[in-house]
mmCIF file of C-alpha atoms in Angstrom:
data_model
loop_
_atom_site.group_PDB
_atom_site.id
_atom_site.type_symbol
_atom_site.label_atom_id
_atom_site.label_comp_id
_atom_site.label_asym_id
_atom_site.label_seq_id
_atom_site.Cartn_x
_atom_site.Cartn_y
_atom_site.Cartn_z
ATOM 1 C CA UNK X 316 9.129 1.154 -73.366
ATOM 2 C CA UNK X 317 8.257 4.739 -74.982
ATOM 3 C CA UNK X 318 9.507 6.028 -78.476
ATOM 4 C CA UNK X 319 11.805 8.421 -76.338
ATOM 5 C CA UNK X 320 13.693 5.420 -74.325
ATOM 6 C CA UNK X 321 13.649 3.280 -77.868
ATOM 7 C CA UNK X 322 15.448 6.012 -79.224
ATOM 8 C CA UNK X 323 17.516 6.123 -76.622
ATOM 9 C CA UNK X 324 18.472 2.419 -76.434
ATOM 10 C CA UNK X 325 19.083 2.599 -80.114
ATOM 11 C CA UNK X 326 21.645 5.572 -80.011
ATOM 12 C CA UNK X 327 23.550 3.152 -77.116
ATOM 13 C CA UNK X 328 23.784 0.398 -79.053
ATOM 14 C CA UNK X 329 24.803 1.977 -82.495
ATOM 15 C CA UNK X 330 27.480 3.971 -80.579
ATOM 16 C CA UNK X 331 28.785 1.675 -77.961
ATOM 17 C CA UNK X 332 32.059 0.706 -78.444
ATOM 18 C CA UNK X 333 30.999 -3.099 -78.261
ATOM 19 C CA UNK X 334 28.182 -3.120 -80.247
ATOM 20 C CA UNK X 335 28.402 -0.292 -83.585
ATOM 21 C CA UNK X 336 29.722 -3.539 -85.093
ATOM 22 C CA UNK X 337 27.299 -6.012 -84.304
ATOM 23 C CA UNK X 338 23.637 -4.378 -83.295
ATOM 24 C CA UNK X 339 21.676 -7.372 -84.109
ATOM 25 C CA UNK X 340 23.259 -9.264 -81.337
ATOM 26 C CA UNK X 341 22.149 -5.963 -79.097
ATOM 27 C CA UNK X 342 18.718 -6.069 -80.138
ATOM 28 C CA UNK X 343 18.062 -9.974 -79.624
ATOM 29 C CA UNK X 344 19.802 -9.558 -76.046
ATOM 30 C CA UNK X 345 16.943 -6.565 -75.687
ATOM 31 C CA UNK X 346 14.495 -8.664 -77.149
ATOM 32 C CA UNK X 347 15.128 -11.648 -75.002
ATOM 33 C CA UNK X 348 14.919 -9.260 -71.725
ATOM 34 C CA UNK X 349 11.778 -7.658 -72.569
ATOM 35 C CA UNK X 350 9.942 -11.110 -73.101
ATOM 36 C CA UNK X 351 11.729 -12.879 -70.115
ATOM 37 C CA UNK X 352 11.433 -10.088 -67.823
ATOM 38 C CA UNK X 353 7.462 -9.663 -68.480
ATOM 39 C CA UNK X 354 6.802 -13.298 -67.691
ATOM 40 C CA UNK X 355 9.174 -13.662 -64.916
ATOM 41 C CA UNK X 356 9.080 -9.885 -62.875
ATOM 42 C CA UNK X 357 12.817 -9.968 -61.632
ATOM 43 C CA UNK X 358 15.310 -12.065 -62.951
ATOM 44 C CA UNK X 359 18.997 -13.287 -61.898
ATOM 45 C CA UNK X 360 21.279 -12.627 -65.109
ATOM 46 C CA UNK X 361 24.426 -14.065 -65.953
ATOM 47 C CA UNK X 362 26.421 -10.947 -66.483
ATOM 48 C CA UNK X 363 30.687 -10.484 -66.715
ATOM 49 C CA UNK X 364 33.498 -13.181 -65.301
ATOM 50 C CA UNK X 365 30.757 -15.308 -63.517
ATOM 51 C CA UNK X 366 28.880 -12.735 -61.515
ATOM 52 C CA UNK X 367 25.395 -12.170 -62.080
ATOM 53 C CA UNK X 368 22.518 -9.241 -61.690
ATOM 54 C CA UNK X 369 19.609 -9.112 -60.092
ATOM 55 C CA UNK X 370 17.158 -6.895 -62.410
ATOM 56 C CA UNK X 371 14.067 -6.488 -63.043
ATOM 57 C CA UNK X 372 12.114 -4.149 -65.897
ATOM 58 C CA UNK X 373 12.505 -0.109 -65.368
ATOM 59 C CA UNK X 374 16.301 -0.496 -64.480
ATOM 60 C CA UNK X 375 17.507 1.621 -66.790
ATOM 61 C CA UNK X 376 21.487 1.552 -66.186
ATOM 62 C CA UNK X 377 21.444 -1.869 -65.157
ATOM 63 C CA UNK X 378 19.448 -3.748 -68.403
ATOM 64 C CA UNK X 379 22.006 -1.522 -70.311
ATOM 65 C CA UNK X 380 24.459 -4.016 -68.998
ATOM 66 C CA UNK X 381 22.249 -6.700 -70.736
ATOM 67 C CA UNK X 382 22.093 -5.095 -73.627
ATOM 68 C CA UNK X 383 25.439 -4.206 -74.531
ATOM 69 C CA UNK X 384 27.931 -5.667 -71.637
ATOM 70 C CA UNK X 385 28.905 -3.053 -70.253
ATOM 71 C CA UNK X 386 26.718 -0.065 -69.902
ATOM 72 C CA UNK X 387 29.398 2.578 -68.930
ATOM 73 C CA UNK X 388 32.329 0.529 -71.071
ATOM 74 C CA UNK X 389 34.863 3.402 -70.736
ATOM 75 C CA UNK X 390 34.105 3.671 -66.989
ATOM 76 C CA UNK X 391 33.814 -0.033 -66.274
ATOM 77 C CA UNK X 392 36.782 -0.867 -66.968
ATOM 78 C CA UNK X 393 38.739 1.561 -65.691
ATOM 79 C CA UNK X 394 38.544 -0.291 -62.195
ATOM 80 C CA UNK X 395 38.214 -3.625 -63.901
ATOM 81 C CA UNK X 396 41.938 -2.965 -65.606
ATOM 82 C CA UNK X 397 42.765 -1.442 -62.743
ATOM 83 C CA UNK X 398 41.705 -3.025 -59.082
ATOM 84 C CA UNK X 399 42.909 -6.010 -57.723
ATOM 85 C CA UNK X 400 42.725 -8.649 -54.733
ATOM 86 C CA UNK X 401 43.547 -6.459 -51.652
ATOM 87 C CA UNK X 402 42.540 -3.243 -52.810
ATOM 88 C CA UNK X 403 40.000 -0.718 -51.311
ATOM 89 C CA UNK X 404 37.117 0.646 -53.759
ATOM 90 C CA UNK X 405 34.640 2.711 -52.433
ATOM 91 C CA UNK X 406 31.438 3.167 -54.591
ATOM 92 C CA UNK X 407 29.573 5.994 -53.391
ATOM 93 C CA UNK X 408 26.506 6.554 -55.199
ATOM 94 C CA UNK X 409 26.540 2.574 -55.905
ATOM 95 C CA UNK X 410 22.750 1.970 -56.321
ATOM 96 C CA UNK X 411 22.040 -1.637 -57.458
ATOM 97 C CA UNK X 412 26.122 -2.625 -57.089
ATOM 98 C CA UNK X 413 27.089 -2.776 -61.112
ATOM 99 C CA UNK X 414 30.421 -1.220 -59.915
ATOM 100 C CA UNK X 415 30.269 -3.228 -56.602
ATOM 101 C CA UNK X 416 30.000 -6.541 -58.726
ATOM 102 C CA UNK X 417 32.830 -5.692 -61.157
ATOM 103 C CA UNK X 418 35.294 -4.829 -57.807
ATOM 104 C CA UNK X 419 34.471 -7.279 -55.602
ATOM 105 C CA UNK X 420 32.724 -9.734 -57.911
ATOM 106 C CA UNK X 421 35.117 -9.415 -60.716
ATOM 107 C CA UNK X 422 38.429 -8.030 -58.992
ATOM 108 C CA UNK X 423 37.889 -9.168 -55.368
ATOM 109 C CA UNK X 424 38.758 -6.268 -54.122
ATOM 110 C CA UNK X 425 36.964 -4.940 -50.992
ATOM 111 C CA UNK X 426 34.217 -2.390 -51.505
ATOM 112 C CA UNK X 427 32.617 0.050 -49.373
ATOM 113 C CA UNK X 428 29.096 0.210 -51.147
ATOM 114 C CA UNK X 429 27.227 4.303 -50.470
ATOM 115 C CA UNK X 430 23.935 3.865 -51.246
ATOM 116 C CA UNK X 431 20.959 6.242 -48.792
ATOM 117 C CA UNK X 432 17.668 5.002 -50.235
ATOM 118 C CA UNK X 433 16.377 1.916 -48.563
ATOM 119 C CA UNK X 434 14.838 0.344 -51.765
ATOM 120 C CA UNK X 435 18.088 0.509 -54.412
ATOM 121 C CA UNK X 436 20.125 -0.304 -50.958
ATOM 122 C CA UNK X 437 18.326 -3.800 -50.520
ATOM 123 C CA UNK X 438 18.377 -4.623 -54.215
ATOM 124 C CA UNK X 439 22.529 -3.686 -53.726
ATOM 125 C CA UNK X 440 21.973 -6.059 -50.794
ATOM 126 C CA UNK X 441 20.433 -8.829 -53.143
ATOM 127 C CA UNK X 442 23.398 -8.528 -55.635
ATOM 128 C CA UNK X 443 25.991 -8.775 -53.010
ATOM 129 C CA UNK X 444 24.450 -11.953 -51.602
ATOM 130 C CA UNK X 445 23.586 -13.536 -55.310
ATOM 131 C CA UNK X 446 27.722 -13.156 -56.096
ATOM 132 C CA UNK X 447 28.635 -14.193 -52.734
ATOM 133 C CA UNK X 448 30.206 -11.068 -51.851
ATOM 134 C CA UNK X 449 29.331 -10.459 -47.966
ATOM 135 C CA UNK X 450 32.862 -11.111 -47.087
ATOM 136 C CA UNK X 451 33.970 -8.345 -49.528
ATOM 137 C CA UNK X 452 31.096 -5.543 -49.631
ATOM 138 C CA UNK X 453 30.470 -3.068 -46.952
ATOM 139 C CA UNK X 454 27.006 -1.546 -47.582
ATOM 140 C CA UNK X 455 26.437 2.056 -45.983
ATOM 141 C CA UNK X 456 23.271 3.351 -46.122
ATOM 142 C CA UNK X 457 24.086 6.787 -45.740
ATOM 143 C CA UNK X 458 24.083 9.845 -48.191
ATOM 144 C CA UNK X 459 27.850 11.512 -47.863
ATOM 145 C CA UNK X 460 27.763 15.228 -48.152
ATOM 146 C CA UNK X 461 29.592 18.231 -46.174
ATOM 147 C CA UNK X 462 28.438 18.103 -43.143
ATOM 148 C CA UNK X 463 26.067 15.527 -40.510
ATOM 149 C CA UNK X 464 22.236 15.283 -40.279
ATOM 150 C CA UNK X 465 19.477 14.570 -42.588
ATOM 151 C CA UNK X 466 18.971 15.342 -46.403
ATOM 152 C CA UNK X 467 15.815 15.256 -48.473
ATOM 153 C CA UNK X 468 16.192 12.160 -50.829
ATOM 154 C CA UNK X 469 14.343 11.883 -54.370
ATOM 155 C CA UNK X 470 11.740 8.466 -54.503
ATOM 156 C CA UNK X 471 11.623 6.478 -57.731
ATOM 157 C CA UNK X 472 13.455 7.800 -60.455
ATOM 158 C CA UNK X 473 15.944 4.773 -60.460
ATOM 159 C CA UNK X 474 19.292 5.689 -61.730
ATOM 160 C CA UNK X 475 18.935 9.779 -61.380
ATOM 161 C CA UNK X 476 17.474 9.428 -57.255
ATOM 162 C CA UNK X 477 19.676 12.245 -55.635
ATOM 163 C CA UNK X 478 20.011 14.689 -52.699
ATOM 164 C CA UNK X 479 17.373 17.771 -53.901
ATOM 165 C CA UNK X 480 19.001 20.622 -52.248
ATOM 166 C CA UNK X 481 15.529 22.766 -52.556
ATOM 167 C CA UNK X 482 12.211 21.271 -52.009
ATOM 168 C CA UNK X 483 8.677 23.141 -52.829
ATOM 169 C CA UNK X 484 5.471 20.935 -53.814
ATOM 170 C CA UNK X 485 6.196 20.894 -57.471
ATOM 171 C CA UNK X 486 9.163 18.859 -56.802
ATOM 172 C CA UNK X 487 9.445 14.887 -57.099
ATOM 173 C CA UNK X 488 8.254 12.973 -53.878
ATOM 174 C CA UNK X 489 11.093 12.904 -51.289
ATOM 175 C CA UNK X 490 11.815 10.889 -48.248
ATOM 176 C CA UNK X 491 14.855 12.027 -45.399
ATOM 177 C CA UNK X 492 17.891 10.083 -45.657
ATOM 178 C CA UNK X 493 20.974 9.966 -43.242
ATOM 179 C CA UNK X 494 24.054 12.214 -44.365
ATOM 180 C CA UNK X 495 27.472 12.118 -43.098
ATOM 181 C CA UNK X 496 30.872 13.141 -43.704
ATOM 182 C CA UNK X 497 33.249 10.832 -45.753
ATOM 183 C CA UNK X 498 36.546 11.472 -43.653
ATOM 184 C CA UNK X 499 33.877 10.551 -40.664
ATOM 185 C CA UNK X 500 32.839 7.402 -42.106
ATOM 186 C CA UNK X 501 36.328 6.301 -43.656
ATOM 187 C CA UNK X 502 38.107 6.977 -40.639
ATOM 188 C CA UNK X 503 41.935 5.240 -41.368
ATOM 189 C CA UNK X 504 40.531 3.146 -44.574
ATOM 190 C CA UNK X 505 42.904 4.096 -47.851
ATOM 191 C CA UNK X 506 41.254 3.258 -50.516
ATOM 192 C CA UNK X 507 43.028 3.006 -53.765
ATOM 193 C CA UNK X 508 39.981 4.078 -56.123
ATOM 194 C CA UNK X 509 36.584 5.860 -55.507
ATOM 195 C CA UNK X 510 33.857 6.053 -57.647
ATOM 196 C CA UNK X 511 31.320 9.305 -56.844
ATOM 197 C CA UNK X 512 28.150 9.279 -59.085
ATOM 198 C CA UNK X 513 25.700 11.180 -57.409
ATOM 199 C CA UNK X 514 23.425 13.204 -60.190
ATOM 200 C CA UNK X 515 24.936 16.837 -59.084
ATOM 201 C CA UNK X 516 25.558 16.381 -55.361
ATOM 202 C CA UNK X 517 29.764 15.453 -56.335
ATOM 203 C CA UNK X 518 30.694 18.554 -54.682
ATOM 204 C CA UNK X 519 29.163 18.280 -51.671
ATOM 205 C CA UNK X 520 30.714 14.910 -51.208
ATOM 206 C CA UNK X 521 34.175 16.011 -51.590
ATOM 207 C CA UNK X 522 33.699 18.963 -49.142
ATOM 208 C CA UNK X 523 32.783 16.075 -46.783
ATOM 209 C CA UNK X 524 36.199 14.364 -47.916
ATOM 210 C CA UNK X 525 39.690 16.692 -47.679
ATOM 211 C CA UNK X 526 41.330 14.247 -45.276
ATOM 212 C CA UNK X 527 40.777 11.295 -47.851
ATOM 213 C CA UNK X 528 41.877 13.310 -51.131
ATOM 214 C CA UNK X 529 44.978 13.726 -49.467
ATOM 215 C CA UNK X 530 46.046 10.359 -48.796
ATOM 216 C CA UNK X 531 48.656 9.352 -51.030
ATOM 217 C CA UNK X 532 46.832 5.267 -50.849
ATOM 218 C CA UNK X 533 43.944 6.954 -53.314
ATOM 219 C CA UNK X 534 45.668 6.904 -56.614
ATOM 220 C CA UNK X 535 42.235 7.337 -59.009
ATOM 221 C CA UNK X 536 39.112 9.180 -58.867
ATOM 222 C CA UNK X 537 36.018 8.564 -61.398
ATOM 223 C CA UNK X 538 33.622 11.258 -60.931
ATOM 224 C CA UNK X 539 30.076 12.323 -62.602
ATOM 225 C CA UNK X 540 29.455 15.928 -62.377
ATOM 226 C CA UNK X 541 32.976 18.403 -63.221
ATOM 227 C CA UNK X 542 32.984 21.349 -62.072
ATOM 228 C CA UNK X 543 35.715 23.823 -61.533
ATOM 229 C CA UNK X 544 35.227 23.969 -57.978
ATOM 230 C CA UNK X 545 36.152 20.090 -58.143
ATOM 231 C CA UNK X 546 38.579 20.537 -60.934
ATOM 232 C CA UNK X 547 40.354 23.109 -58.676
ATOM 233 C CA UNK X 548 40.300 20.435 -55.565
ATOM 234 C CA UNK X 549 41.347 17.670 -56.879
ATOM 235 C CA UNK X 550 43.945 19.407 -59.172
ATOM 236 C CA UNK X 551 45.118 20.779 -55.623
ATOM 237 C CA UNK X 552 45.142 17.078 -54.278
ATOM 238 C CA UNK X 553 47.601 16.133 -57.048
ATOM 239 C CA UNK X 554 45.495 14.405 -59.410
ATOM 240 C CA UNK X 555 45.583 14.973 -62.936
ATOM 241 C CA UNK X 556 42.615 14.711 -65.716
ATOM 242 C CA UNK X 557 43.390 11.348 -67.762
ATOM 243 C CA UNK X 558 41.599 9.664 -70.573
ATOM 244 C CA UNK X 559 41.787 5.790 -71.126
ATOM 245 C CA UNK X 560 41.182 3.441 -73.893
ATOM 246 C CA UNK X 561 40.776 -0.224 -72.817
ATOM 247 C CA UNK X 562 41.445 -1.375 -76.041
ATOM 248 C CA UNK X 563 44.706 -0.277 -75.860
ATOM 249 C CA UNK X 564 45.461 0.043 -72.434
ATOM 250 C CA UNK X 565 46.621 3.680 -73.080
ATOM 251 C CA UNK X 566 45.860 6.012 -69.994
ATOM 252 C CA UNK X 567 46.266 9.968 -71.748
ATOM 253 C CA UNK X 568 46.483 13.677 -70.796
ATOM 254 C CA UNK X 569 44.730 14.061 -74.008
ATOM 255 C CA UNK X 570 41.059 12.990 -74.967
ATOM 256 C CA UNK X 571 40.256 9.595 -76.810
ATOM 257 C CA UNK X 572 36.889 8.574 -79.298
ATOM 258 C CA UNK X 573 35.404 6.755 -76.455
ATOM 259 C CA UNK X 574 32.614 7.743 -74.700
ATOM 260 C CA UNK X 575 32.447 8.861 -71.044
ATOM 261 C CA UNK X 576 30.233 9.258 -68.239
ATOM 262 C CA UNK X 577 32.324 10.461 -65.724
ATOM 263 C CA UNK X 578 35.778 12.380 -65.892
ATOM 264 C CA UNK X 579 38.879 10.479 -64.862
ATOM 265 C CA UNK X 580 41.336 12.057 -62.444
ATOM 266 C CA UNK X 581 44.581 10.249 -61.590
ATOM 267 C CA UNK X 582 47.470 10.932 -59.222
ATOM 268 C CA UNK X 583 50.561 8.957 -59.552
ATOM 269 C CA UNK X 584 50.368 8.715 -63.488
ATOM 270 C CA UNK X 585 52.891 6.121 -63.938
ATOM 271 C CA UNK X 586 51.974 4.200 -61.147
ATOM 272 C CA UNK X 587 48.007 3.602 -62.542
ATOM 273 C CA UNK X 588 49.500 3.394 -66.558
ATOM 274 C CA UNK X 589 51.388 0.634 -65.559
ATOM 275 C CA UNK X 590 48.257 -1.259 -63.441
ATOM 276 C CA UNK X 591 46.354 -0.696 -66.394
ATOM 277 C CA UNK X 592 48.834 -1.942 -68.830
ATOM 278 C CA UNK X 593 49.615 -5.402 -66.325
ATOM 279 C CA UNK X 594 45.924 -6.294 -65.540
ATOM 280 C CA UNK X 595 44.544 -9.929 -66.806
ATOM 281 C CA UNK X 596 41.786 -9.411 -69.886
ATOM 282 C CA UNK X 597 38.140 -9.211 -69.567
ATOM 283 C CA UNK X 598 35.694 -11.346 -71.261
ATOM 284 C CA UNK X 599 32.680 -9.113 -72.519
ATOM 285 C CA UNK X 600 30.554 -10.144 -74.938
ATOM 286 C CA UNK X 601 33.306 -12.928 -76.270
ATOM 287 C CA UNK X 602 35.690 -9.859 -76.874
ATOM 288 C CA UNK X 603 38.659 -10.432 -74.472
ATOM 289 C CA UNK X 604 39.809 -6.536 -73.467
#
């Protein structure tokens, strides 16, 4: 690991909301991995509510989860809090399945799994099987953009692989993946929650989605990239920015301390506040949240 990622690794864990209070316990977990992971390659880890991960070294988002519980902690457990038995998740831009493992794994809810490149797709395969979760998790190996065909696909740069909309030789290596409309693919499925985390390519997706933004079934939206294109669309759709502390189980119009990767849209306010508010608690790290 360079100084660059160290640095990195060391701003998560001071700042996390888990771990600012108790780093050591970070840095043994990071210890631990970097020793057992260069003796055994890949390794099956115990991770949240008996589900385990199938990682191995240069997994950047997933050994976060090691390291500190839960990587994305404000994210996470959004549909944690929020999903249950029954419900309809679809994780596009699901790479190795974190997300997958906490819905289906953690939630049992049934997930529709996007993932286009064939590598991360089969290590999401490995995760699925290691938790049990065929009966639950629908894989698609597909990109999802605007419109059918073929897209140029980025090759190993693990969590940040994407659609590159321009290609010219000083660009990263690039293979063709399969793209195709979300309304095509989703058909009559209502799902209750989607997840789109797709380094930049957001918009695209939801151009490929109208008829499933309008469904009154999909009640929360946790997306990477904002922009006021997708502000405007969603905003159209009924959905409203919201902020939530799991700590508290507060879901707010205003912004919170915690940390976010992606921007939280909700439609039906009262409706998700009071899912939130009901859910069981989550063991992480011995905290129960």
């Amino acid at each position: 690991m360079g100084v660059r990622s160290l640095r990195n690794l060391q701003n998560l864990i001071a700042t996390h909301p888990l771990t600012r209070q108790s780093q050591l316990g970070a840095w043994r977990r990071f210890a631990s991995w970097q020793l057992a992971s260069r003796l055994h390659g890949t390794m099956n880890v115990e991770w949240i509510g008996g589900q385990r991960l199938i990682v191995r070294r240069g997994m950047t988002g997933a050994t976060g989860n090691i390291y500190v519980g839960l990587h994305e902690f404000a994210d996470m457990m959004v549909p944690l809090h929020f999903l249950r038995e029954g419900d309809l998740f679809f994780d596009i831009g699901a790479n190795i399945g974190t997300y997958t493992v906490l819905a289906s794994g953690v939630c049992r809810a049934t997930t529709w799994s996007f993932e286009p490149d064939p590598r991360t797709a089969e290590h999401l395969r490995k995760n699925v099987v290691a938790n049990d979760l065929d009966g639950l998790v629908t894989i698609h190996q597909v990109a999802l953009g605007p419109d059918a065909g073929h897209v140029a696909f980025t090759l190993g740069l693990d969590t940040t692989n994407r659609v590159l909309l321009e290609t010219n030789g000083a660009g990263p290596a690039t293979q063709q993946v399969e793209q195709r409309r979300l309304d095509d693919v989703a058909r009559d499925a209502a799902p209750v929650m989607a997840k789109v985390d797709v380094e930049g390519y957001e918009d695209h997706v939801l151009r490929g989605a109208t008829r499933m933004l309008s469904r009154p079934h999909l009640k929360v939206v946790e997306i990477e990239t904002l922009t006021p294109w997708i502000s405007d669309t969603l905003g159209k759709a009924g959905f409203q920015r919201c902020y939530y502390d799991p700590f508290s189980r507060k879901l707010t119009a205003s912004p919170n301390d915690l940390p976010a990767n992606n921007s939280l849209f909700v439609r039906d306010r009262e409706f998700v506040a009071e899912r939130l508010a009901s859910a069981p608690p989550v063991r992480v790290l011995g905290r129960s949240i």
